[in-house]
XYZ file of C-alpha atoms in Angstrom:
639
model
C 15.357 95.071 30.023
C 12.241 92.898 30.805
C 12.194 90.198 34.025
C 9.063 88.080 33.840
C 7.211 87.472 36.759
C 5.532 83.849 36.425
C 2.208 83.469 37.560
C 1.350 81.437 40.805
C -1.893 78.894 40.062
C -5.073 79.606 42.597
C -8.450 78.586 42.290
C -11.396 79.996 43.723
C -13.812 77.839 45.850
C -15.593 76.260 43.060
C -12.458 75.512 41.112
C -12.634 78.440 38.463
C -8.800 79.129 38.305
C -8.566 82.732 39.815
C -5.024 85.297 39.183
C -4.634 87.203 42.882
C -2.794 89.474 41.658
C -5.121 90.865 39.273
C -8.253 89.595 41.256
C -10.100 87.953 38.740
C -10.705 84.796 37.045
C -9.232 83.323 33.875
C -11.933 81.754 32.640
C -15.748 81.889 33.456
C -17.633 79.357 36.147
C -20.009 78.015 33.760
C -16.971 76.340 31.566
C -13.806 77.342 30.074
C -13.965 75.579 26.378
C -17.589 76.498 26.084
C -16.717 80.217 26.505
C -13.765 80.065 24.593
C -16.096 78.747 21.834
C -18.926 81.155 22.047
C -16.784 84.039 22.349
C -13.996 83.690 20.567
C -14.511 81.594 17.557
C -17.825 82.043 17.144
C -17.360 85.980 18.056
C -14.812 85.647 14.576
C -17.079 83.522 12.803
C -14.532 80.756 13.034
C -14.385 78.105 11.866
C -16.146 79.101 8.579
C -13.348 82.260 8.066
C -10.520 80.215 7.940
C -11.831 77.619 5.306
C -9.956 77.022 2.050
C -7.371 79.497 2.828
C -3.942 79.220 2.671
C -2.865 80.453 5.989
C -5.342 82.084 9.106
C -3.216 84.337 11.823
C -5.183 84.578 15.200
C -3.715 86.962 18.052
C -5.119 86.598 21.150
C -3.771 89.345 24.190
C -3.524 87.256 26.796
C -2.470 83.448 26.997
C -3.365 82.934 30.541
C -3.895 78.545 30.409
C -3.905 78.372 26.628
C -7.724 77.506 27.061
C -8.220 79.708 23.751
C -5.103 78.368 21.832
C -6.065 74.397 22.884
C -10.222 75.522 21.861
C -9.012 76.947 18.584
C -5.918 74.246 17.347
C -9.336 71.450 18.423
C -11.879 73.165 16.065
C -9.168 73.436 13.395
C -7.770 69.636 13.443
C -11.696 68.697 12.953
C -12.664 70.713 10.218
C -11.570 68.857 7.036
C -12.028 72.473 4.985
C -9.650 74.350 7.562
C -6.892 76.753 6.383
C -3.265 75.232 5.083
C -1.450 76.296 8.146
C -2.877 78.132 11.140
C -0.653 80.973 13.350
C -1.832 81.471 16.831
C -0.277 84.414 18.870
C -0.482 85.072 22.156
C 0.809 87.232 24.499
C 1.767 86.482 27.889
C 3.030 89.076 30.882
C 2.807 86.512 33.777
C 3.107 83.141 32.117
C 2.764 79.561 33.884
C 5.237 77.031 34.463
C 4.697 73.616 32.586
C 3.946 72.054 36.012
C 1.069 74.649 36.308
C -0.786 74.381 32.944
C -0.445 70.407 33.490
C -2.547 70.950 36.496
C -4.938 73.507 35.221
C -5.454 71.815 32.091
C -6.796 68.334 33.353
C -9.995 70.326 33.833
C -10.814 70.255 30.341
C -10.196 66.489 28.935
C -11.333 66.825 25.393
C -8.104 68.909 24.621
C -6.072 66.129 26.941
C -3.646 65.330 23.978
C -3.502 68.592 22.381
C -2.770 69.870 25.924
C 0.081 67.276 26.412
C 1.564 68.181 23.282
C 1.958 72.182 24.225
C 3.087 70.930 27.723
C 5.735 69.408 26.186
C 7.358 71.885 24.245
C 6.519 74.513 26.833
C 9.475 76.957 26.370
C 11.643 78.299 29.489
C 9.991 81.365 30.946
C 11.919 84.172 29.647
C 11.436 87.640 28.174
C 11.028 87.505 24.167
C 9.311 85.569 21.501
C 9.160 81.744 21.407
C 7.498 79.934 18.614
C 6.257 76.328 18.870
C 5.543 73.832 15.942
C 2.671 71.304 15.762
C 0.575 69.081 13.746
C 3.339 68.608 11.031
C 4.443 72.542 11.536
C 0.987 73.019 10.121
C -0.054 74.915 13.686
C 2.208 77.650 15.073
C 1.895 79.140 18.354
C 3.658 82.226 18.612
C 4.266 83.574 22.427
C 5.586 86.757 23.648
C 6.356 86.387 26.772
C 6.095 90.361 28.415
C 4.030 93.121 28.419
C 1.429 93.042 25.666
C 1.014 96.828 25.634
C 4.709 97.080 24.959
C 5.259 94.206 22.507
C 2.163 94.681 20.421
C 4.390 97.527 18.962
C 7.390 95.078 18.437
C 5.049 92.459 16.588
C 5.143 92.135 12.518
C 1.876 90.187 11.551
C -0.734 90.437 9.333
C -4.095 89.396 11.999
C -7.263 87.668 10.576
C -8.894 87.289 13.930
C -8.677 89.082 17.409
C -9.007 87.689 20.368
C -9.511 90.307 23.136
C -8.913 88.578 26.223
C -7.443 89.603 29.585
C -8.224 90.539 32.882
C -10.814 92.881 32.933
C -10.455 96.440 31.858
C -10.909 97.475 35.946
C -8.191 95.515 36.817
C -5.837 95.452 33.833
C -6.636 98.875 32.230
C -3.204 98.951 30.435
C -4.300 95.968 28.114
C -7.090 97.480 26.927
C -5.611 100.748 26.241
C -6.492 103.377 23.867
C -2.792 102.399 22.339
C -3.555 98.991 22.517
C -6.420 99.136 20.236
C -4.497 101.293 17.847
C -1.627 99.133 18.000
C -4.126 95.917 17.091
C -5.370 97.953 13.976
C -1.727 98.332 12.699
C -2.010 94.715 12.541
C -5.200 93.890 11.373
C -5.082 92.614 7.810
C -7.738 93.714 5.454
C -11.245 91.981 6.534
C -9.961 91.215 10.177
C -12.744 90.990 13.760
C -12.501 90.792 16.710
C -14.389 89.721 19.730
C -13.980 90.369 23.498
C -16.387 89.489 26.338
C -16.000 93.004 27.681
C -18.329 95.791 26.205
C -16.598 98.542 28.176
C -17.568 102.212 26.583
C -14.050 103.107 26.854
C -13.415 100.429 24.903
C -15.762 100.468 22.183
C -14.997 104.076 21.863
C -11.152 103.050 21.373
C -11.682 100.504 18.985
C -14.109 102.530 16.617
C -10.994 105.193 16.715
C -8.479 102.454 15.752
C -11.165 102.053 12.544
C -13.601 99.071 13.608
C -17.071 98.917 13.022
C -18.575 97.276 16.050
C -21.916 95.127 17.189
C -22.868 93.346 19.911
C -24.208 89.873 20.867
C -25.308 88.024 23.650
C -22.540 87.281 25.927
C -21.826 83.676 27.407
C -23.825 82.206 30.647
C -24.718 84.875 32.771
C -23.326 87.718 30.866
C -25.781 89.331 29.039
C -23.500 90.732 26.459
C -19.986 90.839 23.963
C -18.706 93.109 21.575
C -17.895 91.589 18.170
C -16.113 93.791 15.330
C -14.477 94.132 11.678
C -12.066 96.337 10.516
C -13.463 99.199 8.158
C -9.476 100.218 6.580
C -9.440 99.389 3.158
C -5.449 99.625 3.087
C -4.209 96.693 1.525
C -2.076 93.686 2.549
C 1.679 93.981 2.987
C 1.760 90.455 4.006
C 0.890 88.333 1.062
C 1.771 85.041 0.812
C 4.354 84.049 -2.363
C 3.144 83.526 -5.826
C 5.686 80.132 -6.127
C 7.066 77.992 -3.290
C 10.340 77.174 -5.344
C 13.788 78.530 -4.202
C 17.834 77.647 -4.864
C 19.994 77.975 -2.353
C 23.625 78.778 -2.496
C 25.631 77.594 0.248
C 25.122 73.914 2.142
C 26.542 74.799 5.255
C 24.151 74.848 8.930
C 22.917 78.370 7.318
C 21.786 76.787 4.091
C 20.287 73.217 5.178
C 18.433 74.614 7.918
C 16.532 77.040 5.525
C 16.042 74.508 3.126
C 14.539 72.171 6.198
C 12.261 75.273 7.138
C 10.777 76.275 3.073
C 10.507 72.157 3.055
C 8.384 71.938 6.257
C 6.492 74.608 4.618
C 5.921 72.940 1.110
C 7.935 74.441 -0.734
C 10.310 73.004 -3.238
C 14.233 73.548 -2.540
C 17.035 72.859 -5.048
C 20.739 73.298 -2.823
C 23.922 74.026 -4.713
C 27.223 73.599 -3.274
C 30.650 73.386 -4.611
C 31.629 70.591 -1.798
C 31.052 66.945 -3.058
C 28.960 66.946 0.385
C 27.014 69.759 2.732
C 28.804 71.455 5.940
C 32.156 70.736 4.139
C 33.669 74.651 4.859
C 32.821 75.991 8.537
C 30.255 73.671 9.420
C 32.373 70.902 9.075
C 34.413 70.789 12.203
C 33.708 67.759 14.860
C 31.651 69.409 17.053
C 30.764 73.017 18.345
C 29.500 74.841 21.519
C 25.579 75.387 22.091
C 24.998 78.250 24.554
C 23.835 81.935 24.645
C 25.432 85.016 25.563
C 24.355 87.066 28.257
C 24.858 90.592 28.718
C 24.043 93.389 32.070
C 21.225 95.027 29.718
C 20.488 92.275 27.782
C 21.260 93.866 24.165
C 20.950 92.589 20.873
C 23.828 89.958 21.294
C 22.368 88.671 24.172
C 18.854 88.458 23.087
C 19.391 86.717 19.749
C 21.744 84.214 20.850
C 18.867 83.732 23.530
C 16.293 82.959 21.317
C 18.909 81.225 18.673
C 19.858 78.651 21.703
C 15.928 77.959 22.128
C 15.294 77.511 19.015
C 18.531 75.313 17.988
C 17.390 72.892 21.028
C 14.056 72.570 19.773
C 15.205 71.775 15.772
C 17.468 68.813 17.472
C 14.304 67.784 18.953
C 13.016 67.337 15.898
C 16.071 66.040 13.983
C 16.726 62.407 15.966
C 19.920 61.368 13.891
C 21.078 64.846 14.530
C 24.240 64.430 16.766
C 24.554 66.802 19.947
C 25.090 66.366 24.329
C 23.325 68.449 26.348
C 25.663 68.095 28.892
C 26.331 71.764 30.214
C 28.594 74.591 29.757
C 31.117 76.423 31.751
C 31.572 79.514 30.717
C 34.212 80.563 33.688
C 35.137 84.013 34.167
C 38.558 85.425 32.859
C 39.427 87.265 35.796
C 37.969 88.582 39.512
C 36.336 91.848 37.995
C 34.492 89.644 34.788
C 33.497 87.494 37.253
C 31.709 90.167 38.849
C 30.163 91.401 36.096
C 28.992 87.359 35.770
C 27.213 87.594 38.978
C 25.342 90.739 37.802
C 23.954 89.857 34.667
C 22.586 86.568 35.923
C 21.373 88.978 38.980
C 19.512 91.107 37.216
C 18.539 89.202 34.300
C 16.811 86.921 37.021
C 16.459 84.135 34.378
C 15.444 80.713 35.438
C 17.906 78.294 36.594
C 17.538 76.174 33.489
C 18.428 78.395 31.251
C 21.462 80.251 33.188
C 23.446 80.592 36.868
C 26.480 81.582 38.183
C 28.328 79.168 40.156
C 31.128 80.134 42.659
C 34.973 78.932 42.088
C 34.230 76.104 44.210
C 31.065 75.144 43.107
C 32.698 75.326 39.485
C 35.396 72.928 40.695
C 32.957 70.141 42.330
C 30.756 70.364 38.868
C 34.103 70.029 36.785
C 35.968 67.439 38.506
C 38.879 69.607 38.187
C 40.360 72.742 40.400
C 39.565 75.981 38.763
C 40.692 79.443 40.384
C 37.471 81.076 39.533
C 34.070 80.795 38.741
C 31.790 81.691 36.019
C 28.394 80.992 34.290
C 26.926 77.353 34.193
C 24.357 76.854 30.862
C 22.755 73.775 32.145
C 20.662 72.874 28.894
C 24.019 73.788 26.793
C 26.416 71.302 25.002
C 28.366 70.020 21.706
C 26.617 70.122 18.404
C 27.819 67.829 15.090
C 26.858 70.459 12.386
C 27.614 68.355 9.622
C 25.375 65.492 11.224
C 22.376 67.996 11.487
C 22.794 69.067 7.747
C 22.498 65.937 6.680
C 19.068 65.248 8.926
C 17.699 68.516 7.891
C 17.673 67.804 4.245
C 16.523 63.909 4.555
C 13.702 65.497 6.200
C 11.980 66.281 2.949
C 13.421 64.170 -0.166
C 10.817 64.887 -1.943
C 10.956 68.883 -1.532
C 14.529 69.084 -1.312
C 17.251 68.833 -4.282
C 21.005 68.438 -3.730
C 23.541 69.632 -5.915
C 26.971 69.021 -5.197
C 30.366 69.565 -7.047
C 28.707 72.668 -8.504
C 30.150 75.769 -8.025
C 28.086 78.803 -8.552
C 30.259 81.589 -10.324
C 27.368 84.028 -10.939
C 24.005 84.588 -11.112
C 21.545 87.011 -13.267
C 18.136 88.119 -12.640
C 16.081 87.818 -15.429
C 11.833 88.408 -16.289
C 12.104 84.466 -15.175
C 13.483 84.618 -12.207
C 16.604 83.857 -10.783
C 18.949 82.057 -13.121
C 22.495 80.676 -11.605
C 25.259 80.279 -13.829
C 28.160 76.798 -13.007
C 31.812 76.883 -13.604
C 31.243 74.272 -16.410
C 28.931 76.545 -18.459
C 25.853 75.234 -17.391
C 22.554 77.219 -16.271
C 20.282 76.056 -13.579
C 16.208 76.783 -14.434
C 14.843 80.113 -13.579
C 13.756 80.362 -9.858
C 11.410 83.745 -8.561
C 13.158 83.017 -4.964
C 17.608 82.888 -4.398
C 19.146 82.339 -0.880
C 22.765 83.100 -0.484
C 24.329 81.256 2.096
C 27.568 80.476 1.025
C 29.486 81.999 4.383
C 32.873 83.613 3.362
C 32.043 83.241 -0.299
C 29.059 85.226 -0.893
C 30.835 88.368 -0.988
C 32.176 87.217 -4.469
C 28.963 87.437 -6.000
C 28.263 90.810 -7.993
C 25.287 91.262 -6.096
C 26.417 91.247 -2.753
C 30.309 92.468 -3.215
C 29.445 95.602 -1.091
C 28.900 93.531 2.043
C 31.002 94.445 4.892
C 31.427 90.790 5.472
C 34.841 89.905 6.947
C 36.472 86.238 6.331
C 38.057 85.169 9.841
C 40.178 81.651 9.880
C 40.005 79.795 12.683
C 41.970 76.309 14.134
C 40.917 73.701 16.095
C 43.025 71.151 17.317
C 42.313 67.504 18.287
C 43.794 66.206 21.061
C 44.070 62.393 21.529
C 41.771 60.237 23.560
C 42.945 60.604 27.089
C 40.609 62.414 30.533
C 37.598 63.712 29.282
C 35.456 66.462 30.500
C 31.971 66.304 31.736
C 31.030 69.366 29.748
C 31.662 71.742 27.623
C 34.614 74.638 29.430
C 35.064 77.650 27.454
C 37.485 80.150 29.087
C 40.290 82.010 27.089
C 39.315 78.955 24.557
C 36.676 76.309 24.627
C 37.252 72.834 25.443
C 34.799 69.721 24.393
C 34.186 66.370 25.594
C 35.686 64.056 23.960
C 34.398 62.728 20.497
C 35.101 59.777 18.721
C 38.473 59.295 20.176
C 39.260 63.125 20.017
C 39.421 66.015 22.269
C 38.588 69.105 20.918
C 40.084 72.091 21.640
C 39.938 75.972 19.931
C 39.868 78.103 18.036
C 42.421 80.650 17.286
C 41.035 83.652 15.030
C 43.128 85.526 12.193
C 41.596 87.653 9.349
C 43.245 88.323 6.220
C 44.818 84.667 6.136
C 43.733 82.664 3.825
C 46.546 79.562 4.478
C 44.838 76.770 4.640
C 46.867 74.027 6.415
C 46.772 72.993 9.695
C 49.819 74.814 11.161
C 51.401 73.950 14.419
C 51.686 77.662 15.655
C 48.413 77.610 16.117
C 47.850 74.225 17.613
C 50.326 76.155 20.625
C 48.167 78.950 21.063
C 45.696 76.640 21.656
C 47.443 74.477 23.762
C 49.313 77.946 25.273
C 45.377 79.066 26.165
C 43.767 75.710 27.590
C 46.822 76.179 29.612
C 45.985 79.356 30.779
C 42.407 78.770 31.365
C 42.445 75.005 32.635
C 45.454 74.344 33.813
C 44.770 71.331 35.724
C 42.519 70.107 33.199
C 45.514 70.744 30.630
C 48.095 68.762 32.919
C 46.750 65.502 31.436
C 47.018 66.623 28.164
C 51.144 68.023 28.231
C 51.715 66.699 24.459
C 53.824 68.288 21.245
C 51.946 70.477 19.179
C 53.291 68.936 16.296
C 52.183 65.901 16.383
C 48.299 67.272 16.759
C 45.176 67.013 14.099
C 42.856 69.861 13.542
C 40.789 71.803 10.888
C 41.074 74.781 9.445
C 37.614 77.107 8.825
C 36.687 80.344 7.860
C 33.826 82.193 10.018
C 31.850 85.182 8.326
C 32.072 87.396 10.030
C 30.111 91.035 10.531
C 31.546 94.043 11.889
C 28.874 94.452 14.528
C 28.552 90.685 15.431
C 25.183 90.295 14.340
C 23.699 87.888 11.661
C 22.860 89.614 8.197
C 19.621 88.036 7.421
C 16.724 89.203 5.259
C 16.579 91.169 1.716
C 19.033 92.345 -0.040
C 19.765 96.050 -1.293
C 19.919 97.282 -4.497
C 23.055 100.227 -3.182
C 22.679 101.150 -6.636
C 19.339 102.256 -6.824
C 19.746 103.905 -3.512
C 18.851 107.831 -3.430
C 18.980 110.206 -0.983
C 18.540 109.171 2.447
C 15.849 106.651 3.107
C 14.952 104.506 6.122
C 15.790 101.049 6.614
C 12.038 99.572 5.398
C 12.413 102.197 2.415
C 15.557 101.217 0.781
C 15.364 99.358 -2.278
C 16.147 95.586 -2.776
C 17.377 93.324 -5.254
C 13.652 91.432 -6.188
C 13.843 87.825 -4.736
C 17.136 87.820 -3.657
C 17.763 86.826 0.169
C 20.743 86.140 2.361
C 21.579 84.099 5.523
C 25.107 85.246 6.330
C 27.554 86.517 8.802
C 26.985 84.514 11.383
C 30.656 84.018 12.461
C 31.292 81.211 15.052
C 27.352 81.081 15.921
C 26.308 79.386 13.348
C 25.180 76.266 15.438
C 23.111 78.919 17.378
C 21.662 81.036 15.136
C 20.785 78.908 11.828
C 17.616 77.688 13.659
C 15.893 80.961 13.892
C 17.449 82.401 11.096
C 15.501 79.776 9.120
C 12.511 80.746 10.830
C 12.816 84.302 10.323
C 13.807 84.024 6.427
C 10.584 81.697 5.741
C 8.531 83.851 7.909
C 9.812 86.825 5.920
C 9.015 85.037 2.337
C 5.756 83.611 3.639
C 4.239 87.271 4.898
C 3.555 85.458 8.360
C 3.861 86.701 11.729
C 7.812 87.331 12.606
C 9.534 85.161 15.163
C 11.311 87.802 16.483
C 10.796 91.189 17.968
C 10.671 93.900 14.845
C 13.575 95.987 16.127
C 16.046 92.610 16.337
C 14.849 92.081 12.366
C 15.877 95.824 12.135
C 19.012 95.244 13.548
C 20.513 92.352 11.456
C 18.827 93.597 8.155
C 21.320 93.246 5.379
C 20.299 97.009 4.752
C 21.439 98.343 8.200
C 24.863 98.639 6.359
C 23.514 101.336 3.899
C 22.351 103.503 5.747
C 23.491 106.992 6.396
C 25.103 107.693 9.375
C 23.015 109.826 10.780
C 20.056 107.466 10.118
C 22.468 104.830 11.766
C 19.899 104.500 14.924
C 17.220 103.240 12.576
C 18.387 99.785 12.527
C 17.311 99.417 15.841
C 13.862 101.017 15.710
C 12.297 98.317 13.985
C 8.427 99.697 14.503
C 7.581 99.439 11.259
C 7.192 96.640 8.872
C 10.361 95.673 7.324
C 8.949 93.620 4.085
């Protein structure tokens, strides 16, 4: 489990911005953009390398100011031959605040609105990958906030250009490390240099081992040299971008409009098939849902997706302004005096930053509330309520010229054929032949042929409405969750029954909610003493997988499975994808899914670490169980 320290900003006497602990500088005396640019682009032959291609990946090892990012996105937005999209990551042990780079980065006023725009979107400093979006999504900046000589290993990317850049080797030996080097040839895709400022022996002898051929050049101001290099490996690319950008999607819940929003930003062309007469009619259709993460004590799987699914979630809304949402808080209170415990040691030793996560006594719980409460519990601050059906519709009218909705079309089949994928209506009709298929259809994808061994559970769930009356200021989830109110309603939910397929609104259920509000909000549910039959709700049904994770990436062929292969080994069905399983975290995790699935088709660099791809592969299920524990390894490349 990984606590980031940040880094505190210091300048030396003439300015240079200077790191204490590490006793060095970040950037040389005789200017930061001019060194970036002789060094770094220049030491890659940039921009010439990246013109007329279709995509350019840069990894640099140490973020530091984002002098090198903000140098590199400039040369690229003025080069009118630069490369379709451009992916720019960066590693980070010690990252700023916002408040820090705003300060440091007024020294360099050409990059003044480049530098605004990464200020703005600057994610919250904790442990994991974060990916930011620019210049129409046609710039991503990939950070990995941690050690680089840990996450290198955890990275899945395909690197045009390195950017060696750190501390020096004296006083940061472990970035420069004979593992380090090897871990940056893993990456390297075919053709791939590097430059670096330092010309350390130990390092040139490290990176000839990891298969570079290296020369120098004259260094920048007063340094006489820099090492420039290009790797020798002839292996070939694993990473290649996709013949055809055109997909179908099954399914137009969250999980299938936010994929087709991500291949759309991407240019590629989307046709959406659902059996609805609208999208987010099945479990994406209820009023609103809860918007937080899940911690843990050693910050597991769970805890880390949902982590990065919150981040990225709030930073789609931010893109999607007739998306409806609040981010007005949640209260996640404690069930009892030894969970509450356990509250106030996760959010101990996860040492997270206030934004993102505290723990707030019974009676600091009670003053935030407005209501008593007889415990306390974990306070989400940048949590809230989320309209999935409102940010369906905004993710596919963000592209009506990429994206094709069918509705009233239910998909009984479909059949692979020398074409492509070819799905097959209810009323006898054929779609066209398309070389990429996305299931997404939720409960229903395990009646397809091709994915009927999927350990995919169907879970129903009730919510109830509650009439106007004393609202909450938040969002209070307890033994059940309780909403705002919304549009004259009070939401309250959801009870959870598998193997029940009845779908009316039954007023058992609107009791056990009622029975568990009670129990967890009992002052709170004092103003709403009403008959349970005379409540609304909705009825759902939540994928669900038997580990709790999302099942998300290419899926198997079980029947051309032999023997006992590893996870990246087994064989898949060609084309065929899936976002499923998400349960009742779909609102969290159909952000990043997105972004992992078009990362995935694209061959681009991953937005998550390799072993979480591992661990919600579709495959993991296949597996033997002895090779059970290679889910989670995740070291090597999972296309």
């Amino acid at each position: 489990m990984a606590v980031l320290t940040p880094a505190r900003l210091e300048f030396n006497p003439d300015g240079t911005p200077v790191s204490a602990a590490y006793g060095d500088v970040y950037h040389s005396a005789h200017g930061g953009p001019a060194q970036a640019r002789h060094v770094f682009l220049a030491g890659n032959d940039l921009p010439r390398r990246w013109q007329g291609r279709d995509r350019f990946v840069i990894l640099e090892t140490g973020f530091g100011l984002g002098l090198n990012f903000l140098a590199t996105w400039h040369a690229w937005q003025a080069d009118p031959l630069r490369s379709r999209r451009l992916h720019f990551v960066s590693y980070e042990k010690h990252p700023f605040s916002a408040a820090d780079l705003a300060i440091a980065q007024r020294a360099w006023p050409e990059f003044s609105a480049l530098a605004a725009q990464l200020q703005q979107q600057w994610p919250v400093l904790t442990p994991g990958v974060h990916r930011l979006y620019f210049a129409q999504r046609q710039v991503v900046l990939t950070l990995f906030f941690g050690d680089a000589s840990h996450l290198l290993r955890a990275t899945d990317a395909a690197v045009d250009a390195f950017y060696l850049d750190g501390f020096s080797p004296a006083k940061n030996p472990d970035l420069w490390s004979d593992n380090v080097c090897k871990a940056i040839s893993r990456l390297a895709a075919p053709g791939a240099t590097l430059a670096t400022w330092s010309v350390a022996g130990a390092l040139r002898e490290a990176l000839r081992a990891a298969e570079f051929d290296l020369h120098k050049r004259p260094g920048f101001a007063g340094k006489r040299e820099m090492l420039c290099g290009q790797l020798r490996s002839r292996r070939p690319d694993r990473h290649q971008p996709p013949g055809e950008r055109r997909a179908a999607i099954i399914g137009a819940g969250i999980a299938g409009c936010t994929t087709a929003h991500a291949l759309a930003a991407a240019g590629w062309q989307v046709d959406i098939y659902d059996q609805a007469a609208t999208p987010a009619t099945g479990a994406s259709c209820n009023l609103a849902g809860m918007l937080r993460p899940l911690p843990s004590a050693d910050d597991n799987y769970l805890s880390r997706l949902t982590r990065a699914g919150f981040l990225a979630t709030r930073a789609l809304l931010a893109e999607l302004p007739s998306a409806r949402w609040a981010p007005c808080g949640v209260l996640h209170l404690a069930r009892e005096t030894m969970h509450a415990a356990t509250q106030q040691r996760v959010v101990d030793n996860l040492q997270q930053p206030a934004e993102l996560l505290q723990f707030l006594d019974r009676d600091q719980a009670s003053e935030l509330l407005g209501w008593p409460v007889d415990i306390g519990g974990w306070w989400f601050p940048g949590g809230g309520w989320v309209n999935p059906a409102s940010v369906c519709r905004a993710a596919l009218a963000a592209f009506p010229e990429r994206i094709r909705s069918h509705y009233a079309v239910p998909i009984t089949h479909f059949e692979h054929t020398s074409e492509g994928w070819r799905l097959h209506a209810a009323d006898g009709s054929a779609s066209s032949p398309v070389p990429t298929l996305i299931i997404a259809a939720g409960v229903g994808a395990t009646d397809f042929a091709q994915l009927n061994w999927l350990p995919q559970k169907s879970a129903r769930g009730q919510v109830s409405h509650l009439p106007a009356g004393p609202s909450l200021p938040f969002v209070v989830n307890r033994y059940a969750y309780a909403l705002p109110q919304i549009d004259a309603h009070r939401l309250i939910g959801a009870t959870l029954q598998y193997a029940d397929s009845d779908p009316s609104v039954r007023t058992t259920d609107h009791a056990d909610n009622l029975a568990r509000l009670q129990l967890g909000l009992p002052a709170y549910a004092a103003t709403a003493a009403l008959d349970p039959a005379t409540l609304t709700g909705r009825v759902g049904w939540r994928p669900m997988s038997p580990d709790r994770l999302p099942i998300v990436g290419a899926v198997p062929a079980p029947q051309s499975i032999h023997g006992t292969p590893r996870l990246p080994a087994l064989p898949r069905q060609p084309g065929l994808w899936c976002v499923q399983g998400f349960g009742s975290r779909g609102i969290v995790w159909s952000a990043l899914m997105a972004d992992l699935l078009l990362s995935r088709l694209e061959g681009e660099p991953l937005p998550l670490e390799t072993d979480l791809v591992a661990a919600i592969d579709p495959g993991r299920f296949l597996l033997k169980p002895d090779l059970g524990s290679q889910a989670s390894g995740g070291r090597t490349a999972l296309r």
